[in-house]
Coordinates of C-alpha atoms in Angstrom, one line a residue:
M227 CA -0.1 0.0 0.1
R228 CA 1.2 3.5 -0.8
A229 CA 0.1 6.9 0.4
F230 CA -2.1 8.6 -1.9
R231 CA -3.6 12.2 -2.1
Q232 CA -5.8 13.8 -4.6
V233 CA -5.2 17.7 -4.8
D234 CA -7.4 20.4 -6.5
V235 CA -5.2 22.9 -8.1
F236 CA -5.7 26.5 -9.4
S237 CA -8.8 27.1 -7.0
P238 CA -9.0 28.1 -3.5
L239 CA -12.3 26.3 -3.2
P240 CA -12.7 22.5 -3.4
L241 CA -14.0 20.9 -6.5
L242 CA -13.5 24.0 -8.9
G243 CA -9.9 23.6 -10.0
N244 CA -8.3 20.7 -11.7
P245 CA -7.5 17.6 -9.6
V246 CA -4.4 15.5 -9.8
A247 CA -3.9 12.2 -8.4
V248 CA -0.5 11.9 -6.5
V249 CA 1.1 8.5 -5.4
H250 CA 3.7 8.8 -2.7
D251 CA 6.8 6.7 -2.4
A252 CA 6.4 5.3 -5.8
D253 CA 9.8 3.8 -6.4
G254 CA 9.7 0.3 -7.7
L255 CA 6.6 0.9 -9.7
T256 CA 6.9 -0.3 -13.3
D257 CA 5.8 2.0 -16.3
E258 CA 2.9 -0.3 -16.9
Q259 CA 1.7 0.0 -13.4
M260 CA 1.9 3.8 -13.5
A261 CA 0.1 3.9 -17.1
A262 CA -2.7 1.6 -15.8
F263 CA -3.3 3.6 -12.8
A264 CA -3.3 6.8 -14.6
R265 CA -5.9 5.2 -17.1
W266 CA -8.0 4.1 -14.1
T267 CA -8.1 7.6 -12.4
N268 CA -9.2 9.0 -15.7
L269 CA -7.9 12.5 -14.6
S270 CA -6.0 14.6 -17.0
E271 CA -2.8 13.8 -14.9
T272 CA -1.7 11.2 -12.3
T273 CA 1.7 11.7 -10.8
F274 CA 4.2 9.4 -9.0
L275 CA 6.6 10.9 -6.3
M276 CA 10.1 9.2 -6.2
A277 CA 13.6 9.7 -4.7
P278 CA 15.5 12.2 -6.9
T279 CA 18.5 10.9 -9.0
T280 CA 20.4 14.2 -8.3
P281 CA 21.3 16.0 -5.2
D282 CA 20.1 19.2 -6.8
A283 CA 16.4 18.0 -6.5
D284 CA 14.0 17.4 -3.6
Y285 CA 12.1 14.6 -5.3
R286 CA 11.6 13.1 -8.7
L287 CA 8.2 13.2 -10.4
R288 CA 6.7 11.0 -13.1
I289 CA 3.6 12.6 -14.9
W290 CA 1.1 10.5 -16.7
T291 CA -2.0 11.2 -18.7
P292 CA -4.5 8.4 -19.8
G293 CA -2.8 8.3 -22.9
G294 CA 0.9 8.3 -21.8
E295 CA 3.8 9.9 -20.0
L296 CA 4.7 13.7 -20.1
P297 CA 8.0 15.3 -19.6
F298 CA 6.3 18.2 -17.8
A299 CA 2.9 19.6 -16.9
G300 CA 1.9 22.5 -14.7
H301 CA -0.9 21.7 -12.4
P302 CA 0.7 18.3 -11.5
T303 CA 3.7 20.1 -10.6
L304 CA 1.9 22.4 -8.1
G305 CA -0.4 19.6 -6.8
S306 CA 2.5 17.1 -6.4
A307 CA 4.7 19.9 -4.6
H308 CA 1.7 20.4 -2.4
A309 CA 1.1 16.8 -1.5
W310 CA 4.9 16.4 -0.9
L311 CA 5.2 19.3 1.5
E312 CA 1.8 18.3 3.2
A313 CA 3.3 14.8 3.8
G314 CA 6.2 16.2 5.6
G315 CA 8.8 16.9 2.8
E316 CA 11.4 19.4 3.7
P317 CA 13.1 21.3 0.8
A318 CA 16.8 21.8 0.8
V319 CA 16.1 25.6 0.3
A320 CA 13.4 26.7 2.6
D321 CA 11.5 28.9 0.2
T322 CA 11.8 26.7 -3.0
V323 CA 11.1 23.0 -3.7
V324 CA 13.0 21.7 -6.7
Q325 CA 11.3 19.0 -8.8
E326 CA 13.2 16.7 -11.1
C327 CA 11.1 15.6 -14.0
G328 CA 11.4 14.6 -17.8
A329 CA 11.9 18.4 -18.5
G330 CA 14.8 18.8 -16.0
L331 CA 14.8 20.6 -12.7
V332 CA 11.8 22.9 -12.2
P333 CA 11.7 25.2 -9.1
V334 CA 8.5 25.7 -7.3
R335 CA 8.4 28.8 -5.2
R336 CA 6.6 28.8 -1.8
G337 CA 4.7 32.1 -0.9
E338 CA 1.1 33.2 -0.8
R339 CA 0.6 30.1 -3.2
L340 CA 2.8 27.7 -4.9
A341 CA 4.3 28.9 -8.4
F342 CA 6.6 27.1 -10.7
A343 CA 9.2 28.6 -12.9
A344 CA 8.2 27.8 -16.7
P345 CA 10.8 25.6 -18.4
P346 CA 12.2 26.6 -21.7
L347 CA 9.9 26.1 -24.7
L348 CA 11.0 23.0 -26.7
R349 CA 9.4 24.3 -29.8
S350 CA 8.3 28.0 -30.7
G351 CA 7.7 30.0 -33.6
P352 CA 5.0 30.4 -36.4
V353 CA 2.5 27.6 -37.2
E354 CA 2.5 26.3 -40.8
D355 CA -0.5 27.2 -42.9
A356 CA -1.6 23.5 -43.3
D357 CA -1.5 23.0 -39.4
L358 CA -3.4 26.3 -38.8
A359 CA -6.1 25.2 -41.2
R360 CA -6.5 22.0 -39.4
I361 CA -6.5 23.7 -36.1
A362 CA -9.2 26.0 -37.2
A363 CA -11.3 23.1 -38.6
A364 CA -10.8 21.3 -35.3
L365 CA -12.0 24.5 -33.3
A366 CA -14.9 24.8 -35.7
I367 CA -13.9 28.4 -36.6
G368 CA -12.6 30.1 -39.7
V369 CA -9.0 30.7 -40.2
D370 CA -9.7 34.3 -40.4
E371 CA -10.9 34.3 -36.8
V372 CA -7.5 33.4 -35.5
V373 CA -5.7 36.7 -34.4
D374 CA -2.3 35.0 -34.0
A375 CA -0.9 31.5 -33.5
A376 CA 2.3 30.1 -32.4
W377 CA 4.0 26.9 -31.2
I378 CA 4.4 27.2 -27.5
D379 CA 5.4 23.6 -26.6
N380 CA 7.1 23.1 -23.2
G381 CA 6.4 19.3 -23.0
P382 CA 2.8 18.4 -24.0
G383 CA 3.0 19.8 -27.4
W384 CA 0.9 23.0 -27.2
V385 CA 0.1 25.1 -30.1
G386 CA -1.3 28.6 -28.9
V387 CA -4.2 30.3 -30.7
L388 CA -5.3 33.7 -29.9
L389 CA -8.9 34.7 -30.6
R390 CA -10.5 38.1 -30.8
D391 CA -11.7 38.1 -27.2
A392 CA -12.8 35.9 -24.2
D393 CA -16.3 35.4 -25.5
A394 CA -14.9 33.8 -28.7
V395 CA -13.0 31.3 -26.5
L396 CA -16.1 30.6 -24.6
A397 CA -18.0 30.1 -27.7
V398 CA -15.7 27.3 -29.3
R399 CA -17.5 24.1 -29.9
P400 CA -14.6 21.8 -31.2
D401 CA -14.7 18.9 -33.4
L402 CA -12.6 16.5 -31.5
A403 CA -12.2 14.0 -34.3
L404 CA -10.0 16.6 -36.3
F405 CA -7.3 17.5 -33.7
G406 CA -5.2 14.2 -34.3
D407 CA -2.0 14.6 -32.5
L408 CA -2.3 18.5 -32.1
D409 CA -2.8 19.8 -28.5
V410 CA -4.3 23.3 -28.8
G411 CA -4.6 26.0 -26.4
V412 CA -7.0 28.8 -27.0
V413 CA -6.9 32.4 -25.4
G414 CA -8.8 35.7 -25.7
L415 CA -8.8 38.7 -23.6
Y416 CA -11.7 40.2 -21.5
P417 CA -12.6 43.7 -21.8
Q418 CA -11.2 46.0 -19.1
G419 CA -13.2 45.5 -15.9
A420 CA -14.7 42.2 -17.0
G421 CA -13.6 38.7 -16.4
D422 CA -14.2 38.6 -12.6
G423 CA -10.5 39.5 -11.8
A424 CA -9.2 37.7 -14.8
V425 CA -7.6 39.3 -17.7
A426 CA -7.9 36.4 -20.3
E427 CA -9.9 33.2 -20.8
V428 CA -8.1 30.0 -21.7
R429 CA -9.2 26.6 -22.8
A430 CA -7.0 23.5 -23.7
F431 CA -8.0 20.7 -26.0
C432 CA -5.8 17.7 -26.1
P433 CA -7.7 14.6 -27.0
G434 CA -4.6 12.9 -28.4
L435 CA -3.3 12.7 -24.7
G436 CA -6.6 11.1 -23.8
V437 CA -8.0 14.3 -22.3
V438 CA -10.9 15.8 -24.3
E439 CA -10.6 19.4 -22.5
D440 CA -8.2 19.9 -19.6
P441 CA -10.0 22.1 -17.0
V442 CA -7.1 24.2 -15.8
T443 CA -3.6 23.9 -17.4
G444 CA -0.4 25.2 -16.0
S445 CA 1.8 24.3 -18.8
L446 CA -0.4 25.8 -21.4
N447 CA -0.6 29.1 -19.4
A448 CA 3.1 29.1 -18.9
G449 CA 3.5 28.7 -22.8
I450 CA 1.0 31.6 -23.4
A451 CA 2.8 33.9 -21.0
Q452 CA 6.2 33.2 -22.7
W453 CA 4.5 34.0 -25.9
L454 CA 2.1 37.0 -25.2
A455 CA 3.1 38.4 -21.8
G456 CA 4.6 41.9 -22.2
S457 CA 2.8 42.4 -25.5
R458 CA -0.8 41.4 -25.7
L459 CA -0.9 40.4 -22.1
P460 CA 0.4 42.2 -19.1
T461 CA 3.5 41.0 -17.2
S462 CA 1.5 40.2 -14.3
Y463 CA -2.0 39.0 -14.6
V464 CA -4.7 36.3 -13.7
A465 CA -6.1 33.9 -16.4
S466 CA -9.3 32.2 -16.0
Q467 CA -9.8 28.6 -17.3
G468 CA -12.6 25.9 -16.9
T469 CA -15.5 28.2 -17.1
V470 CA -17.4 26.2 -19.6
M471 CA -16.7 22.9 -17.5
G472 CA -18.3 24.4 -14.3
R473 CA -14.8 25.0 -12.8
R474 CA -13.5 28.3 -11.6
G475 CA -9.7 28.0 -12.3
R476 CA -7.6 31.0 -11.6
V477 CA -3.9 30.9 -13.0
H478 CA -1.6 33.6 -11.5
V479 CA 1.4 34.6 -13.9
D480 CA 4.2 36.8 -13.2
V481 CA 7.1 37.6 -15.6
L482 CA 10.1 38.9 -13.9
G483 CA 13.3 40.3 -15.4
D484 CA 14.0 40.9 -19.0
G485 CA 16.3 39.5 -21.9
P486 CA 18.1 36.3 -20.8
S487 CA 17.2 36.7 -17.1
R488 CA 13.4 36.8 -18.0
A489 CA 11.4 34.4 -16.0
V490 CA 7.8 33.3 -16.2
W491 CA 6.2 32.2 -12.8
V492 CA 2.9 30.2 -12.9
G493 CA 1.0 29.9 -9.6
G494 CA -2.2 28.6 -8.2
D495 CA -4.0 27.7 -5.1
T496 CA -3.8 24.0 -4.0
L497 CA -6.1 22.2 -1.8
T498 CA -6.1 18.3 -0.8
T499 CA -9.6 16.8 -1.3
V500 CA -8.7 13.2 -0.9
V501 CA -6.2 11.4 1.4
G502 CA -5.8 7.6 1.7
T503 CA -3.9 4.7 0.5
V504 CA -3.7 2.8 -2.8
A505 CA -2.7 -0.7 -3.7
L506 CA -0.8 -1.1 -7.0

């Protein structure tokens, strides 16, 4: 039996964020066991806390969707850090937890809420016309409704799509059969004073990972900030996500520094909703 927590991420209230299943002391589990449990939980991500392989990390994290393993994901990073700390984990540096994962070492800052430093993009730049046409068809919109688009892949494979406003994002009714292996994040801005404290509305579609729509997505919001913060978005803002799914996700983004020292921090509230043990 292994200790288990389910943590709600990106909401200060229970059941309104994005849950992640966290298995403690997961050393010794096989890939097949982890994949099977991730399919069984049927959450967007399930994680496994392990001993680090480097002295520079506090723990190692394996991250699985129902469709396979990811090198990095945002809400599992925050939820797993929360679970590790709540279970008595003591970081080597008092105010920072260092997570080892497929994307390398990811710092998680402790403060009013946990926040992770966005890892470098694995792929950036413009989207080819053929891919853009396919994305527009999958979103059931015209190509002319896309204000801008870019690769913002930090692990899951994100393509970012900017629409005219938040209402356009909320109105998307996708054709899931057309996404194929593309994972698409859509963002639109609220008019000033609208949005219930949020500057933008975000949605994430990743059926290729076994997740039709992810309720609240840290990795996508990190990529969006690396792409748009300081130009179309402020350098400090709150994004809303999960609205059409009955969630109330709030993602807190802060961009610090400039040039080579520029760092994007993505934070959110975390709350344990389930504590127990699991037999694998």
